[in-house]
Short mmCIF file of C-alpha atoms and ligand atoms in Angstrom, two decimals:
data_model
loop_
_atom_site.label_atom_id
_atom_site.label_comp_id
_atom_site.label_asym_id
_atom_site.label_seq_id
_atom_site.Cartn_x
_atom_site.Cartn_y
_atom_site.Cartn_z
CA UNK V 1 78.12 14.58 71.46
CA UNK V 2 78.04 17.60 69.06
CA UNK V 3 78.59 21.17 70.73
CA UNK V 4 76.72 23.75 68.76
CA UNK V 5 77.37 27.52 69.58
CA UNK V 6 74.02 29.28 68.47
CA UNK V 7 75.27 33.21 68.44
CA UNK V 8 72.41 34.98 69.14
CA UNK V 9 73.64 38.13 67.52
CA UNK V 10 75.00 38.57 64.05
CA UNK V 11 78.74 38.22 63.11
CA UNK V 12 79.11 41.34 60.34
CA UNK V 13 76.59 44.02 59.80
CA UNK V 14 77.77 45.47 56.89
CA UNK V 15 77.10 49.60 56.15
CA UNK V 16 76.50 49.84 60.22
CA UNK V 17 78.51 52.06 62.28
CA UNK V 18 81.29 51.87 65.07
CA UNK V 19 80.38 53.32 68.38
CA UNK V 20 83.40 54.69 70.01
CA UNK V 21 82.45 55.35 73.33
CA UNK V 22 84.98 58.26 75.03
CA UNK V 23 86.51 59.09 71.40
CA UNK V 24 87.29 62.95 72.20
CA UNK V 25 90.24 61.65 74.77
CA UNK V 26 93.28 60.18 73.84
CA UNK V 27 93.16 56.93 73.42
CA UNK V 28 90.05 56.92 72.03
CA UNK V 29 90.53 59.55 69.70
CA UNK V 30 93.32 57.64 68.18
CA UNK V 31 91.26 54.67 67.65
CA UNK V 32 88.54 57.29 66.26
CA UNK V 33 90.96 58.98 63.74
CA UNK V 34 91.73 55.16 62.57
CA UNK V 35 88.59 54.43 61.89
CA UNK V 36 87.64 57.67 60.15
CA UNK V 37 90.82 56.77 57.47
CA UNK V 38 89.78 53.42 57.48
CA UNK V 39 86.57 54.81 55.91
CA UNK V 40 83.85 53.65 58.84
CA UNK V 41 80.71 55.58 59.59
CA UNK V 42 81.51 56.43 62.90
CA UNK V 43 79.48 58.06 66.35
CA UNK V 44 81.66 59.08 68.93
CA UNK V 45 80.14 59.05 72.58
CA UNK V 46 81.49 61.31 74.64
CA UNK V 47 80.71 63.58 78.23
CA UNK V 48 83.40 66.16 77.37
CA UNK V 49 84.41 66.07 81.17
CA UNK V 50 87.78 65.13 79.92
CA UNK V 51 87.73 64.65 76.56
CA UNK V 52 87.55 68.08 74.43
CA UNK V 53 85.47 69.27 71.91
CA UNK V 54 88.38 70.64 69.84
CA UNK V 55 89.24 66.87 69.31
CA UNK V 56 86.30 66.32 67.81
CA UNK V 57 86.42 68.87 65.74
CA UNK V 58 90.02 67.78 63.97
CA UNK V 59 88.55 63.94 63.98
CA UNK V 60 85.57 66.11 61.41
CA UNK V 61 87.88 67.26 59.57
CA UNK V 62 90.05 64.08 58.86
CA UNK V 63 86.88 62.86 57.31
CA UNK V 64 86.71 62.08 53.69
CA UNK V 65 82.95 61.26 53.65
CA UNK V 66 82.52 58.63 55.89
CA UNK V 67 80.42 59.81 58.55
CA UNK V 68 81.44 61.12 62.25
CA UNK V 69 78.67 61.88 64.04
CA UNK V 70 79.34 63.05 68.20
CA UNK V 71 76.88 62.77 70.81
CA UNK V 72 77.77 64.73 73.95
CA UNK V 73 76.50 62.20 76.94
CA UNK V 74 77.21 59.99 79.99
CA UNK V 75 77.22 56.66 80.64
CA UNK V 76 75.94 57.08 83.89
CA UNK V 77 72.54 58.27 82.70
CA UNK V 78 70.96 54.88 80.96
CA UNK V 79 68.62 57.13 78.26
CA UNK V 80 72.21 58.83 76.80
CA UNK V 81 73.38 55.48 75.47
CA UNK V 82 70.57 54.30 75.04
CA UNK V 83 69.36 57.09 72.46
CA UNK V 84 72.38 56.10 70.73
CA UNK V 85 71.18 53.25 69.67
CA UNK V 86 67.61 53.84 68.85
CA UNK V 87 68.82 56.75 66.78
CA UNK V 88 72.00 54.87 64.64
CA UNK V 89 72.62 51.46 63.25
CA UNK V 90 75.43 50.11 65.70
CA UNK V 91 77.54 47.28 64.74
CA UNK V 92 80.52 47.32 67.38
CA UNK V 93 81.56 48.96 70.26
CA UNK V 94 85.07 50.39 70.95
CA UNK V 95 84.57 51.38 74.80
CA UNK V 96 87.52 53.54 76.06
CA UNK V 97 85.30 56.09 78.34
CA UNK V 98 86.51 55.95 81.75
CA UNK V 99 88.27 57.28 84.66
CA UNK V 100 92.15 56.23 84.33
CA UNK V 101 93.77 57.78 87.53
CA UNK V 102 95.04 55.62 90.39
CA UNK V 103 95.53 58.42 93.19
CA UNK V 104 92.31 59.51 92.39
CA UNK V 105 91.03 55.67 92.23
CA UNK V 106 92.10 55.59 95.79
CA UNK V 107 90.56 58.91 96.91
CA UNK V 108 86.92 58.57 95.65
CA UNK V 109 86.38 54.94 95.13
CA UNK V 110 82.71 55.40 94.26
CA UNK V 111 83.51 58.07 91.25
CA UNK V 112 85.68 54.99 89.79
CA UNK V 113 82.78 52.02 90.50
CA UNK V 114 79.97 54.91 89.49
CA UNK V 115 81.61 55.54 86.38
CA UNK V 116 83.15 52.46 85.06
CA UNK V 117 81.66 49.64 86.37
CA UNK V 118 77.99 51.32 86.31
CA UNK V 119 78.77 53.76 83.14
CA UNK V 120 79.68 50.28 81.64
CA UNK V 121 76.59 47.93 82.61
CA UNK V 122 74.52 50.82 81.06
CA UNK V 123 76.57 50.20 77.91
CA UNK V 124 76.05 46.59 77.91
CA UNK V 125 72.32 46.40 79.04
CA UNK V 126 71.67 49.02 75.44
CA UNK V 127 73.71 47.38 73.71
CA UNK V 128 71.91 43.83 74.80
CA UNK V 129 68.56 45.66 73.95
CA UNK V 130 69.41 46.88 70.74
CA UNK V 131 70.95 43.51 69.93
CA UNK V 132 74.64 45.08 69.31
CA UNK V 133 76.63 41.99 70.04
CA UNK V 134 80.83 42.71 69.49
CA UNK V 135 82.65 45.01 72.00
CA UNK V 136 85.68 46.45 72.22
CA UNK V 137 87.32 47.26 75.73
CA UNK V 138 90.05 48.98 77.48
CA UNK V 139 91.28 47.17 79.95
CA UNK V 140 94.70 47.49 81.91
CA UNK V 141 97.67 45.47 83.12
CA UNK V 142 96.38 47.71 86.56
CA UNK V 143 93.59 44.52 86.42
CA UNK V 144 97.22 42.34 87.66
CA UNK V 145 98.02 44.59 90.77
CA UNK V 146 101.44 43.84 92.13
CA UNK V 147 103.39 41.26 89.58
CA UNK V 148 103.94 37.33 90.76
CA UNK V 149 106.39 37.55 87.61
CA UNK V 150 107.46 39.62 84.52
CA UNK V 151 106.82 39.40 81.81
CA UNK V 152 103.51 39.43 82.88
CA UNK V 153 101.37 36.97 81.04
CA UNK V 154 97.38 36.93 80.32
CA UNK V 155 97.19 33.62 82.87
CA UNK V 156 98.96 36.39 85.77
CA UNK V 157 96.08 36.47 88.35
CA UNK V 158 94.38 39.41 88.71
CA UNK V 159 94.58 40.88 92.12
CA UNK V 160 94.44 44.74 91.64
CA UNK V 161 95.91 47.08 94.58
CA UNK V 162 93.29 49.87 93.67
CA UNK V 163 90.01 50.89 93.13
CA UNK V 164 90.76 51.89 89.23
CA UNK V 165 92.03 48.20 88.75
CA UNK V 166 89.26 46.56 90.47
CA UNK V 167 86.67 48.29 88.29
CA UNK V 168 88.37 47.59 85.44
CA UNK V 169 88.76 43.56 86.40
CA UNK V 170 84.49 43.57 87.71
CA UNK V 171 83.86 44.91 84.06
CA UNK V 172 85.98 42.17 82.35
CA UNK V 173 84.19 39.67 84.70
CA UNK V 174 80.59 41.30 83.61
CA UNK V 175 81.68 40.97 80.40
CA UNK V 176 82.30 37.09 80.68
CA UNK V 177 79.18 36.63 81.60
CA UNK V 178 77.59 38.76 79.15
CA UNK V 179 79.06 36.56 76.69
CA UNK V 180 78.13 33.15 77.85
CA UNK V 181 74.39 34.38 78.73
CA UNK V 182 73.69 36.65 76.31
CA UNK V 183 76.25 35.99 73.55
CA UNK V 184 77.75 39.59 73.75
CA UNK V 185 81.17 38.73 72.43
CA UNK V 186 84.04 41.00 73.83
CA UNK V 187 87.64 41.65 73.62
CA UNK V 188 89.24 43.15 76.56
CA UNK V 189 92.83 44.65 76.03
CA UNK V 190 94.89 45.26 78.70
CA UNK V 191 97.07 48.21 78.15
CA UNK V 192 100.59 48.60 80.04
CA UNK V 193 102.15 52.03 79.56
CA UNK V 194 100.53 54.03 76.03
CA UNK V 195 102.89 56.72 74.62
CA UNK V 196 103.24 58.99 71.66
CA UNK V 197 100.51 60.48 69.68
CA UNK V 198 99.28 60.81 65.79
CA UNK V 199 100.49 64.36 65.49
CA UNK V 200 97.20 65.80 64.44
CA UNK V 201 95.55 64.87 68.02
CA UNK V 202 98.14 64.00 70.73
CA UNK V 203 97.97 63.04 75.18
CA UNK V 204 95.71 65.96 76.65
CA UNK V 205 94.77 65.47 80.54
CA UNK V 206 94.02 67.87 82.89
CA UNK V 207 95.50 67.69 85.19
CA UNK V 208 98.70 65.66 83.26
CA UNK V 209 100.02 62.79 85.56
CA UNK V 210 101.99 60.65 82.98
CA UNK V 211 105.65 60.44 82.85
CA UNK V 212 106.25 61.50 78.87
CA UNK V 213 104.08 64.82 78.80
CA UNK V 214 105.08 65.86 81.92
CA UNK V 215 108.68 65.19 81.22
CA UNK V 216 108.32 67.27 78.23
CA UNK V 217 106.01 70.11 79.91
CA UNK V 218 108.69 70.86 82.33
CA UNK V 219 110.77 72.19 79.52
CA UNK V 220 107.91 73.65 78.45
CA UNK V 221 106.84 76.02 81.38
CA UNK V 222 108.99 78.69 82.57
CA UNK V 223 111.44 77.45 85.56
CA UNK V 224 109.95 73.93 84.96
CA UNK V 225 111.21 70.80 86.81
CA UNK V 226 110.20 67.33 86.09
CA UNK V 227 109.49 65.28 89.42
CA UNK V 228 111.20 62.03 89.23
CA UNK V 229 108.97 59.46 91.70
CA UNK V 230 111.43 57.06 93.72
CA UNK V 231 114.54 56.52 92.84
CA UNK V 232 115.22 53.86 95.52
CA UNK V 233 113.66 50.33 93.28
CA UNK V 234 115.16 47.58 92.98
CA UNK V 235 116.01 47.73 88.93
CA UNK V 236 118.86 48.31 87.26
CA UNK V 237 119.06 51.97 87.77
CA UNK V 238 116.35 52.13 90.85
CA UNK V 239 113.87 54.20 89.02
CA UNK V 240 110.67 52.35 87.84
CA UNK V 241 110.56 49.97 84.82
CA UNK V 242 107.16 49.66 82.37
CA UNK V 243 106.55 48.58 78.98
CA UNK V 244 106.02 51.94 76.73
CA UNK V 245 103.43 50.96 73.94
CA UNK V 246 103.02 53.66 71.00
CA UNK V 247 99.33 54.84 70.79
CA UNK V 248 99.50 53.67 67.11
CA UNK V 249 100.26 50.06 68.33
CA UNK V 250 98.03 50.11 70.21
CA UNK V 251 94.93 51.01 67.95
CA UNK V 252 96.20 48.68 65.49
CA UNK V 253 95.30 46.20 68.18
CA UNK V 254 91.70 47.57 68.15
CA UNK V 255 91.37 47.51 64.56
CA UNK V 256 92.51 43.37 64.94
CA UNK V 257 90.39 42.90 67.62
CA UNK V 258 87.16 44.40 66.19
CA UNK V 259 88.35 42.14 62.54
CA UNK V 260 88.25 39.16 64.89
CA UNK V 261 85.09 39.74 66.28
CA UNK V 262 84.13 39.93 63.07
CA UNK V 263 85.19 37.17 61.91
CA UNK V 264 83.15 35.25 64.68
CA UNK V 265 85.80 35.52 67.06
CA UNK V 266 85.46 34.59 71.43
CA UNK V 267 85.49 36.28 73.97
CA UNK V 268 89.17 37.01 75.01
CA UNK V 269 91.44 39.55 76.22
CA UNK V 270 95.10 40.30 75.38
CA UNK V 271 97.69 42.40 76.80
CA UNK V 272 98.80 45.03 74.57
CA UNK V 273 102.66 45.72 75.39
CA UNK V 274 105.98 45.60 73.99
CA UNK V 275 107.51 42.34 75.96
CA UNK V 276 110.29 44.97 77.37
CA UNK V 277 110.79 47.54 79.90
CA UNK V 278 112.50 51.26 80.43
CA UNK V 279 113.31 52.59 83.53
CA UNK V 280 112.15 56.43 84.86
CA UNK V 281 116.13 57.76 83.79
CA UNK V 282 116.07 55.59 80.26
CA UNK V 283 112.74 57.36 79.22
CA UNK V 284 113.80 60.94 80.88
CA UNK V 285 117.03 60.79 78.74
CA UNK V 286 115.13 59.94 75.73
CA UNK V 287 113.05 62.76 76.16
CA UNK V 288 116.32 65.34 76.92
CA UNK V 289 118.02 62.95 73.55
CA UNK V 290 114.40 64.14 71.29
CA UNK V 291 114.67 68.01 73.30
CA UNK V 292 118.00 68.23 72.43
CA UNK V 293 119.08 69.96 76.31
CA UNK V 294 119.02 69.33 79.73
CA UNK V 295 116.10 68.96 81.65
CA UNK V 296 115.76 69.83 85.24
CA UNK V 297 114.68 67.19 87.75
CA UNK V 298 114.21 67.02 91.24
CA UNK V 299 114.25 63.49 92.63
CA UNK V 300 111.62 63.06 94.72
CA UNK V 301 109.81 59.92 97.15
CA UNK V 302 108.30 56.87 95.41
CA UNK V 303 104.70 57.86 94.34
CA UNK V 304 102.42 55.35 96.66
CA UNK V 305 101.19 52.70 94.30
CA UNK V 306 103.56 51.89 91.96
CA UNK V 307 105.31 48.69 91.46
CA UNK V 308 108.84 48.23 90.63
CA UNK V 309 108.55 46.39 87.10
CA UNK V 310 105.53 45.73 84.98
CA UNK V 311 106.31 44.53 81.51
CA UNK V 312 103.82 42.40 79.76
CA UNK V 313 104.29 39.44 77.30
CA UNK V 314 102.08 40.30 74.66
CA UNK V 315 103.23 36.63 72.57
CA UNK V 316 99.37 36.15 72.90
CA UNK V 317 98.02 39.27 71.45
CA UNK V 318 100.73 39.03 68.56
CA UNK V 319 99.87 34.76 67.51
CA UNK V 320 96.00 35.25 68.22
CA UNK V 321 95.16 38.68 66.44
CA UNK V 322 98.66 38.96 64.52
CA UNK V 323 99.52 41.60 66.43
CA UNK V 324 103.22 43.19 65.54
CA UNK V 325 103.83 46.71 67.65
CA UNK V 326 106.43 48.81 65.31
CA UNK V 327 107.55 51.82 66.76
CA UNK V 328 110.25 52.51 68.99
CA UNK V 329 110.53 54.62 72.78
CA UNK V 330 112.48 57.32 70.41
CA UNK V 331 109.41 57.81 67.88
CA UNK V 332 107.07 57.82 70.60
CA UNK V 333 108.86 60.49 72.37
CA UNK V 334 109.19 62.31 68.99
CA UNK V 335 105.50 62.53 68.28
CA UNK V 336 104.53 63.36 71.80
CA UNK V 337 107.44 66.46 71.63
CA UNK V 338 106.06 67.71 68.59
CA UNK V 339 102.29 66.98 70.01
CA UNK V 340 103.55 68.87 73.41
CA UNK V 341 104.55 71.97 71.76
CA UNK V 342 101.17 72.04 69.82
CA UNK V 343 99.15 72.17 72.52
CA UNK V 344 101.53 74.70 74.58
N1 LIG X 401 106.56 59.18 86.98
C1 LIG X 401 107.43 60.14 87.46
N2 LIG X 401 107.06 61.45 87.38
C2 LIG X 401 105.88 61.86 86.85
C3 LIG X 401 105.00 60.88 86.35
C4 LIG X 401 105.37 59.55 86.44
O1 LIG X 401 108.51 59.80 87.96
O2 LIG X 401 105.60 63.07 86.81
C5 LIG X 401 106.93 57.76 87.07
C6 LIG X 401 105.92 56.93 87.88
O3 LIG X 401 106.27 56.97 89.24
C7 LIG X 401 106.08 55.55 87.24
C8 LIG X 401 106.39 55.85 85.77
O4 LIG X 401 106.85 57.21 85.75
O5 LIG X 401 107.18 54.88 87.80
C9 LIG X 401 105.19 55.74 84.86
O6 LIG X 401 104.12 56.50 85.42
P1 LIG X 401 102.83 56.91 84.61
O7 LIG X 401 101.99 57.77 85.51
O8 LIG X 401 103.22 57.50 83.29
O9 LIG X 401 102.10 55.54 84.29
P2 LIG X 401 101.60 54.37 85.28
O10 LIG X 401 102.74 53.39 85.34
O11 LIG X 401 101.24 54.96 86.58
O12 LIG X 401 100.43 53.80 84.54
#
């Protein structure tokens, strides 16, 4: 018997644009500032809530005639995206808008489901409408919850320990079966820990919770301290161990993915990581290495949540897409100093 896969929607729609859906944060604004060099026609989505204008504004100016249009709007209210579509010629989706913050996660559940899970089905039912068929999604090794085993392969299953994790996971599961009903091809990447910036736009949360920035505001602010979280694990130096992934990696993984969609690609996902692991101390004293002094730090309790080791094999990522992450911890760091005393 021959299998035939009828796509209902079309492979390459050529002069269309890329919807980047939360392209004024940082993630997002990296793959946005990509794209814009890359030459696409581009509309970022955006609500602004944590994502800032003034991004925007330096994505604009990168532009050398390829169009960035922004629309200020939410997910959560269906005629925002929808507009989007009626009004521009979509031909993929790069969807990084989201809430990202476990404590919160586990604070206010329903602001995590509410936002990514139903922000996201609002995406998907426009896009399904408007017959936009290739999507690009942020995902997270926070979909694997507490490790079985490191490296931490695609096949790991996915048991998240939070709210932020399990609406990440019930999207890649609507997404699945977006795909086999509807055809709605999608690549999910799972991100482990993303560092460093582009120089022009850089990490901006408020309030910052990551280790890098806050490492590097503490030398920053008058009297600062950095708060080191648990020094009591069972690694090699008992602080924390996670795979550190340069933005720029990272987006190059976007621009592969959205190429193999493209090129008629399946629906897959892929963990986007560097296959090794620094500890809490090994990234601090990068940081004091790129600062060039000594930075204070008061060693505090383990932060609730975090597992000892997460460090992804990303073998899958790098022989399906032809993935190849180049930069090291210490250019990372670099970018994110000089980004960090930018935005000071
Ligand atoms: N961390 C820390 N101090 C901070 C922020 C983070 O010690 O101010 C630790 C955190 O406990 C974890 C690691 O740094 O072990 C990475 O945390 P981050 O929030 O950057 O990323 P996550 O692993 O939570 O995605």
């Amino acid at each position: 018997m021959t299998v035939v896969t009828i796509h209902i929607y079309p492979y390459v729609t050529p002069q269309c644009m890329i919807l980047v859906t939360g392209g004024a944060g940082y993630i997002g604004s990296h793959c946005a500032i990509r794209l814009i060099e890359e030459g696409k026609d581009i509309v970022i989505f955006d609500s602004l809530e944590l994502g800032h204008k003034e991004t925007v504004d330096t994505l604009r100016s990168v532009s050398k005639g390829s169009k960035v249009e922004f629309v200020q709007g939410d997910l959560k209210n269906p005629s925002d995206i929808r507009s989007v579509f009626e009004k521009y010629d979509i031909d993929a989706v790069v969807h990084f808008a989201a809430y990202s913050q476990v404590a919160e996660s586990m604070k206010d559940p329903q602001k995590y489901y509410y936002n990514n899970v139903y922000g996201t089905l609002n995406l998907l039912s426009a896009m399904k409408d408007a017959r936009v068929g290739k999507i690009v999604f942020s995902s997270t090794a926070a979909t694997y919850g507490e490790p079985e085993y490191v490296p931490i392969d695609e096949v790991h299953p996915q048991m998240p320990i939070n709210p932020y994790g399990n609406s990440k996971l019930m999207v890649e599961r609507i997404m699945d079966d977006y795909s086999r009903a509807y055809g709605l091809r999608s690549v999910r990447l799972r991100y482990f820990n993303v560092v460093g910036a582009d120089g022009r736009i850089g990490e901006w949360h408020v309030p910052e919770t990551h280790l890098v920035p806050n490492v590097l505001k503490s030398v920053l602010s008058p009297g600062g301290v950095f708060s080191m979280f648990g020094t009591d694990y069972d690694t090699r130096d008992g602080t924390c161990v996670r795979d550190y992934i340069d933005v720029r990696d990272l987006i190059d993984a976007h621009i592969l993915a959205l190429s193999y969609l493209d090129k008629g690609g399946e629906t897959d996902y892929f963990n986007l990581g560097t296959n090794d692991g620094s500890t809490v101390r090994e990234v601090f004293s990068e940081c004091e290495a790129v600062v060039g002094s000594k930075i204070q730090v008061n060693e505090c309790a383990r932060r609730p949540g975090d597992p000892a080791v997460l460090i992804a094999d990303n073998q899958k990522a790098k022989s399906v897409l032809g993935w190849e992450p180049k930069h090291t911890l210490k250019e990372s760091v670099e970018t994110a100093w000089s980004w960090e005393q930018k935005l000071n």
